[in-house]
Coordinates of C-alpha atoms in Angstrom, one line a residue:
X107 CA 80.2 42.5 127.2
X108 CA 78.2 45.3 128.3
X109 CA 74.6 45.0 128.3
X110 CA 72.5 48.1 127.7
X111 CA 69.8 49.3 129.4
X112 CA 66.5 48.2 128.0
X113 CA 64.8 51.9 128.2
X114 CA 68.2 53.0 126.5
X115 CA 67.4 54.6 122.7
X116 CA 70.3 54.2 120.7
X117 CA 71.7 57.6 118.8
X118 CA 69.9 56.9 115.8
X119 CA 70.2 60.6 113.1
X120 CA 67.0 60.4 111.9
X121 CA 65.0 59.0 115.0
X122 CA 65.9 62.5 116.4
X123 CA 64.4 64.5 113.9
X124 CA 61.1 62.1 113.7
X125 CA 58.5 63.9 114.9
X126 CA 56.3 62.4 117.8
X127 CA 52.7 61.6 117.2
X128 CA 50.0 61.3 120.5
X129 CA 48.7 57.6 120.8
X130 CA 45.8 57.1 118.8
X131 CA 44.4 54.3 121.1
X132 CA 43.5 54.3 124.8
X133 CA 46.8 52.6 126.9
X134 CA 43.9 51.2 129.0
X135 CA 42.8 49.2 125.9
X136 CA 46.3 47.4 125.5
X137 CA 47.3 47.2 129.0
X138 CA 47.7 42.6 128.1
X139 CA 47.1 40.3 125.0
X140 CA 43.7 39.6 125.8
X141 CA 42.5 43.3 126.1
X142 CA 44.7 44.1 122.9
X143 CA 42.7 40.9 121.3
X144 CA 39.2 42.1 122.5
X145 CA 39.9 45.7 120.7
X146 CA 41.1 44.0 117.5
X147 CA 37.9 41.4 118.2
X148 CA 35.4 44.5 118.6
X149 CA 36.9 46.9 115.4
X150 CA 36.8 44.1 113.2
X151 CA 33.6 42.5 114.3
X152 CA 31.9 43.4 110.4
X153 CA 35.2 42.6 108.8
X154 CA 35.1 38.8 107.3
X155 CA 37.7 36.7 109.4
X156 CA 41.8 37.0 109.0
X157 CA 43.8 35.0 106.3
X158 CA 44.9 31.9 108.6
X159 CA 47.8 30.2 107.4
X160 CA 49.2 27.4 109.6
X161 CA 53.0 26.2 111.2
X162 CA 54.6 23.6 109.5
X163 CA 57.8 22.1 110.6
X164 CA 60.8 21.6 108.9
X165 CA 61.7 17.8 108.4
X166 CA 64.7 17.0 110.7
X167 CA 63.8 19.9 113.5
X168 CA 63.9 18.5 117.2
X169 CA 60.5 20.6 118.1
X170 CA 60.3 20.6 121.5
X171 CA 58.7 24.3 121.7
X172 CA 60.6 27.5 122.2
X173 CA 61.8 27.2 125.3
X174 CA 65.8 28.0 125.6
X175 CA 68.0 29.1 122.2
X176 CA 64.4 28.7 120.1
X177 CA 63.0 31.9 118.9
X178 CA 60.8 33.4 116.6
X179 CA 60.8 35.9 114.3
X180 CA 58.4 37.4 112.3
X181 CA 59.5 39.3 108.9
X182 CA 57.0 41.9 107.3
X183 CA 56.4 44.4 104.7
X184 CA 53.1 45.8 106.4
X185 CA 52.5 48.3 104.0
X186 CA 52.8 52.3 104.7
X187 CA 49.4 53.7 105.3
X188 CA 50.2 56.8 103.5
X189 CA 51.0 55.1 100.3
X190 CA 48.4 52.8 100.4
X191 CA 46.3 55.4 99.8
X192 CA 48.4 57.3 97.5
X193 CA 50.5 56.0 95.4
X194 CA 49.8 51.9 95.1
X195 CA 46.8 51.9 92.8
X196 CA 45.6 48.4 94.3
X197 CA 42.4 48.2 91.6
X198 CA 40.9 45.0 93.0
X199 CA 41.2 46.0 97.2
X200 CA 38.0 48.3 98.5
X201 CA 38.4 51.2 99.6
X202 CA 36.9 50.3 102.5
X203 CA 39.9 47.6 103.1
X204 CA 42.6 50.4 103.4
X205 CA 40.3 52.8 106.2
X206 CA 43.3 53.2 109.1
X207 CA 40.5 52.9 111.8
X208 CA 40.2 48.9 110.7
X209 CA 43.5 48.1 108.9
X210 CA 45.6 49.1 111.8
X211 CA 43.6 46.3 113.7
X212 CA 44.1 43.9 111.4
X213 CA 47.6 44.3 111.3
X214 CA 47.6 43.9 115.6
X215 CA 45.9 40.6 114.8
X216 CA 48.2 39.1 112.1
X217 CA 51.0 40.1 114.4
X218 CA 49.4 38.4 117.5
X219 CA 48.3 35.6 115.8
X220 CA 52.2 34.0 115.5
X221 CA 53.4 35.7 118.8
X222 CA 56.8 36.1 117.4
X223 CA 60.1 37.0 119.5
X224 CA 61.4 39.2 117.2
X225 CA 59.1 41.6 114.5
X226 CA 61.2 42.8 111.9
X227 CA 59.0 45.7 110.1
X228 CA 59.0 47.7 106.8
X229 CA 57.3 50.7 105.8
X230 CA 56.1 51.4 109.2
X231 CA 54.5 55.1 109.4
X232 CA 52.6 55.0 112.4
X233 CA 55.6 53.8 114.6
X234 CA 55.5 56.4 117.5
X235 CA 51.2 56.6 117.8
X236 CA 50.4 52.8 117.2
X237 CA 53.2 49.9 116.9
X238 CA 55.5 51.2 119.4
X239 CA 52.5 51.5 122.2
X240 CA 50.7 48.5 121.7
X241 CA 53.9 46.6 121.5
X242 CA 55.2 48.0 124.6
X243 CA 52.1 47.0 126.0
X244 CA 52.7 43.2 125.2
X245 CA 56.4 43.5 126.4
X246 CA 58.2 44.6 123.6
X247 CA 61.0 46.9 122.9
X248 CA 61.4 48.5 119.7
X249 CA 63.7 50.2 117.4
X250 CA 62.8 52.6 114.9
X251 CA 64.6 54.1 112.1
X252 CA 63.1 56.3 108.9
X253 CA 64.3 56.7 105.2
X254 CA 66.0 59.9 105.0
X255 CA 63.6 61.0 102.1
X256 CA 60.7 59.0 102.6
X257 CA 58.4 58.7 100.0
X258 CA 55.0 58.9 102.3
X259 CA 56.2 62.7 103.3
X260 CA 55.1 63.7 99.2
X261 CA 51.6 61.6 99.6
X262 CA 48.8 63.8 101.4
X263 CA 47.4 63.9 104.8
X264 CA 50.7 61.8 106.1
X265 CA 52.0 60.3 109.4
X266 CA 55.6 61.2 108.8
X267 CA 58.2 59.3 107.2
X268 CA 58.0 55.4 106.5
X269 CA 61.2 53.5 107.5
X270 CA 62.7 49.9 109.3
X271 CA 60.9 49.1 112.4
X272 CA 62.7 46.2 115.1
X273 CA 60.9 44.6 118.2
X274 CA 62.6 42.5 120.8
X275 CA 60.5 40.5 123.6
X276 CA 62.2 42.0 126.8
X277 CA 61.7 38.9 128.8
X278 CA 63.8 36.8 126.7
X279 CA 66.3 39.4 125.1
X280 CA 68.8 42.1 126.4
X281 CA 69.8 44.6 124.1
X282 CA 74.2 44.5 124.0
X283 CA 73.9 47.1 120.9
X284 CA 72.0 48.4 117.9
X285 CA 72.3 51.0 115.3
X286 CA 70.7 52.4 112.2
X287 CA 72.3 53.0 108.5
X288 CA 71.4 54.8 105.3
X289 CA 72.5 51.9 102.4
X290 CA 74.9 53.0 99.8
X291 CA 76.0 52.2 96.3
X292 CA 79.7 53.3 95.4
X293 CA 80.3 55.0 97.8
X294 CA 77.3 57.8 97.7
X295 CA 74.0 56.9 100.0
X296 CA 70.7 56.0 99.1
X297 CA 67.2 56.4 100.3
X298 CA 66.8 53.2 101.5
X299 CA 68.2 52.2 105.1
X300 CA 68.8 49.0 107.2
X301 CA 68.3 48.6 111.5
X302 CA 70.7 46.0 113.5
X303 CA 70.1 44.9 117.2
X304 CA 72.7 42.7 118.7
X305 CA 70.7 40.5 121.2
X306 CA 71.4 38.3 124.1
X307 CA 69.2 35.7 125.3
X308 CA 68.6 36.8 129.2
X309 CA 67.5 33.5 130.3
X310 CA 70.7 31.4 132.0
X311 CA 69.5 28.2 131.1
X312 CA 70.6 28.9 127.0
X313 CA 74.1 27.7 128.7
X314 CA 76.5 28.2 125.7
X315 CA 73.8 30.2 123.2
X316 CA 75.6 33.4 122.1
X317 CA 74.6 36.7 121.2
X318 CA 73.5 37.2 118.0
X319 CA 72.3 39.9 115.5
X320 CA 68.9 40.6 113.8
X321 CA 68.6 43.2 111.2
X322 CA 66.0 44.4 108.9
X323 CA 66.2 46.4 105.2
X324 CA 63.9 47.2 102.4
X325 CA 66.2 47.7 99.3
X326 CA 64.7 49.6 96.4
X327 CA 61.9 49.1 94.7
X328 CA 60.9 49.0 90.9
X329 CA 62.2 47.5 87.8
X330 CA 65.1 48.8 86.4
X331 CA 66.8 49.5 89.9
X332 CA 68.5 45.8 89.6
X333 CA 71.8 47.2 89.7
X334 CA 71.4 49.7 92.8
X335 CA 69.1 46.8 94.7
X336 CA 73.1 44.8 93.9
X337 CA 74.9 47.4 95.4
X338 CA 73.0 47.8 98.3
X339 CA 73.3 44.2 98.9
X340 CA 76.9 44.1 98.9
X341 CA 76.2 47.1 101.5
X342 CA 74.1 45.5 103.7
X343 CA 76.8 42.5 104.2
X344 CA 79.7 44.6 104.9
X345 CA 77.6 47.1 107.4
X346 CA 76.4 43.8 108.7
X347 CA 80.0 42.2 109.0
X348 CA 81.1 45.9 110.7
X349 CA 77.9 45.5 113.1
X350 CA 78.1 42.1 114.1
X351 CA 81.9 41.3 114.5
X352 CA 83.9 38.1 113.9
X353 CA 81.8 34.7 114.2
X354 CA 78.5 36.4 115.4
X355 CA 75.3 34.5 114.1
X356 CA 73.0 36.8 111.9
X357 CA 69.9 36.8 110.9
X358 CA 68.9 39.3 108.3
X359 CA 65.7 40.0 106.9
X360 CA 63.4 42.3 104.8
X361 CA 61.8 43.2 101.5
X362 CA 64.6 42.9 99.3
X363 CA 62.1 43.6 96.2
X364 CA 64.4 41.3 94.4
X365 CA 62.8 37.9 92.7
X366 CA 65.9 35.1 93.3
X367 CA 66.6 35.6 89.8
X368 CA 68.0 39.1 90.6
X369 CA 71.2 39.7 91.3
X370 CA 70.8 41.0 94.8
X371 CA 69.9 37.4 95.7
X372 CA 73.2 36.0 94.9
X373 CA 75.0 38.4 96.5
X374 CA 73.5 37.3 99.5
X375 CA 73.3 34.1 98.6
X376 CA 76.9 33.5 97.9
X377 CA 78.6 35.3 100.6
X378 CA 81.4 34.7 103.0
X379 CA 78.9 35.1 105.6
X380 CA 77.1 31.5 104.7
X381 CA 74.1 32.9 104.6
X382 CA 70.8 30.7 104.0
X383 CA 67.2 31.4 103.0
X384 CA 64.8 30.0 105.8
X385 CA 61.9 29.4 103.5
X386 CA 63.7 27.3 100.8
X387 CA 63.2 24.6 103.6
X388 CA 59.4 24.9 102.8
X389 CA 60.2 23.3 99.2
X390 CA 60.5 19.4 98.8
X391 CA 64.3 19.2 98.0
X392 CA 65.2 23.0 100.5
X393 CA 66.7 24.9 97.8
X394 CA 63.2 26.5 96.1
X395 CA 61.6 29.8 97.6
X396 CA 58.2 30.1 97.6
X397 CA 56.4 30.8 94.8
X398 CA 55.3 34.4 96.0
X399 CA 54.9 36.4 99.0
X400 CA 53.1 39.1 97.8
X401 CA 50.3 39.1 94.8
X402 CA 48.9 42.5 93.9
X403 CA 46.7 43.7 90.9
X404 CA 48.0 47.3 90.3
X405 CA 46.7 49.7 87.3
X406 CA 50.2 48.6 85.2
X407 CA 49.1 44.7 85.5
X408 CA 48.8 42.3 88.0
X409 CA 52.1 40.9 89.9
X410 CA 53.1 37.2 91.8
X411 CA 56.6 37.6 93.4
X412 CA 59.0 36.6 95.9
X413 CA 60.8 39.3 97.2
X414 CA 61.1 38.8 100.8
X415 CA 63.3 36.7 102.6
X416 CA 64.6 35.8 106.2
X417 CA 68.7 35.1 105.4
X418 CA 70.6 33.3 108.5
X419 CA 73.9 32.3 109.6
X420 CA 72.9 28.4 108.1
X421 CA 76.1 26.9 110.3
X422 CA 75.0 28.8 113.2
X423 CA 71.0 28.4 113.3
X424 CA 68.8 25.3 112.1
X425 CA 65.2 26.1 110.9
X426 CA 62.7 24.3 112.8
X427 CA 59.4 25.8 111.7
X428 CA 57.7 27.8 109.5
X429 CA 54.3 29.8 108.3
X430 CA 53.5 28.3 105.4
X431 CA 52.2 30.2 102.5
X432 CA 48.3 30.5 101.2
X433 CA 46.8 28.8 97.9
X434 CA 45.5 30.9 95.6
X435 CA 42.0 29.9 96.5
X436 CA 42.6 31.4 99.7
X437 CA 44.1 34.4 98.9
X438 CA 41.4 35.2 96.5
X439 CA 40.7 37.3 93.6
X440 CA 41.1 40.8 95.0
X441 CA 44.8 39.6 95.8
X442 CA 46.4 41.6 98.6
X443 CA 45.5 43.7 100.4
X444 CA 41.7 42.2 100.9
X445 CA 39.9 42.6 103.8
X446 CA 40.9 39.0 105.1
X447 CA 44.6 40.5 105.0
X448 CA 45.9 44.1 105.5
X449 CA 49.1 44.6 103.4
X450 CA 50.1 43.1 99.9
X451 CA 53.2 41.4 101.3
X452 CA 52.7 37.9 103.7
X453 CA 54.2 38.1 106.8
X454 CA 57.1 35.2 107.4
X455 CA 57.4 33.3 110.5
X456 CA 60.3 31.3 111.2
X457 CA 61.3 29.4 114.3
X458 CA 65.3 29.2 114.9
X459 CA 67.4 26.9 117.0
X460 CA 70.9 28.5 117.8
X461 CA 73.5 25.1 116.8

């Protein structure tokens, strides 16, 4: 198995044409956590404090930490600065909620606050002048890759275009391979794409634990795309079977903008793959998803849905813990985004165990 090197960029099409933004923030001010805390700590000091949402584990899970095969990923729709100011219409969020200067902060903190081992992103359009920097800072490694015709290029006074963004811990992962793919339906592609790392735990006492693959997606959006967001399911499993190769775990996840009524979910839900949904296991009998993970109040009404998930290989990984999700008296009545939260999706934490 050949290992790449961790400064190697894989060929990604549209990763070459993205264009390269200077860092917004001084490298001096994210050189370790603690300094990367103290900046969040200092732009946020009028801001009220951060949604707080605690772990709960899964009934059955060993615990024991995450030492070993036990890792942690993080799944998140953080919400595209350009269209958060464009297009979204969030009537109930201040203004004041969706400044850059503050939100990007807030976003540094939510992401800190669960230290994950894996951040899988979507609508990320300040990859190259914020994430990428002050993740590489912590020790990350990250993969980008953009929509071909993102939607944040038609909103004014953009960053670029929005896409799929992956990060890897370097001390616990080696990248073995990765690549990027614009999602089709029948043959003809879309505008929506998907990102796939195949990682290897670098620490020799895992023993057996194998490699195994991560991806991230954000299927269509809107009512009335049911059909396409069905197609580009059945998509995103055979790309993932290509990517991944006989008997590899998987863990796939993203905005699927797909309630588990829709279609897509079964697709996913039913394939040869034996795929799982990690946060059913937050229900009482393991087969309910939450009741939403995100909660907006938009011009056309206001909206309570699940639409993301974090699907696994369910013979391959057992769930051990999980951010749980927020009452309605603590997400309030401005909904998402507030100023105690930064994007109108929840972040979802999971811990795995490689069986």
């Amino acid at each position: 198995m050949e290992i790449l090197n961790q400064t190697h960029q894989p060929l990604l099409p549209h990763l070459l044409t993205t264009p390269r933004h200077p860092v917004v923030m001084a490298t001096s001010s994210l050189s370790s956590k603690d300094k990367l805390l103290g900046s969040c700590k200092q732009a946020l000091k009028d801001q009220p404090p951060l949604l707080k949402r605690p772990l709960v584990s899964v009934a059955g899970a060993e615990g024991g930490g995450r030492q070993g095969n036990v890792f942690r990923v993080m799944q998140w729709n953080i919400l595209a600065q350009a269209l958060s100011q464009a297009d979204d219409s969030f009537v109930r969020c201040p203004p004041a909620a969706l400044n850059w200067d503050v939100r990007k902060f807030r976003i540094l903190e939510e992401i800190l606050a669960y230290g994950a081992d894996v951040l899988c992103f979507q609508e990320v359009d300040h990859y190259h002048d914020f994430l990428e920097p002050a993740l590489k800072s912590l020790g990350y490694h990250g993969l980008f890759y953009p929509k071909p015709d993102s939607p944040t290029l038609y909103c004014p006074n953009n960053n670029g275009p929005d896409g799929c963004a992956l990060f890897f811990r370097k001390e616990k992962f080696l990248l073995v391979d990765a690549d990027g793919i614009v999602l089709s339906s029948r043959g003809c592609e879309t505008n929506q794409v998907a990102l796939f790392a195949k990682l290897q735990f670098s620490d020799p006492s895992t023993g057996g634990a194998k490699p195994f693959v991560i991806g991230v997606t954000h299927l269509k959006a809107r009512k009335g795309w049911e059909r396409l967001r069905s197609e580009q399911g059945k998509d995103l499993l055979k790309q993932t079977q290509k990517f991944s190769g006989k008997g590899t775990p998987v863990v796939l996840c993203g905005d699927f903008n797909a309630q588990p009524a829709e279609d897509v979910y079964s697709v996913l839900s039913k394939s040869k793959m034996k795929l799982n949904s990690a946060y059913k296991s937050l229900s009482a009998d393991g087969t309910s998803e939450p009741e939403y993970t995100t909660w907006t109040v938009r011009t056309d009404g206001e909206w309570r849905q699940t639409l993301d998930y974090i699907w696994f290989s369910q013979d391959k990984f057992q769930v051990e813990t999980l951010v749980d999700i927020p009452t309605e008296e603590l997400v309030g009545e401005t909904r998402f985004p507030s100023h105690t939260y930064p994007s109108d999706h929840l972040s979802l934490v999971c811990d795995f165990k490689q069986v």
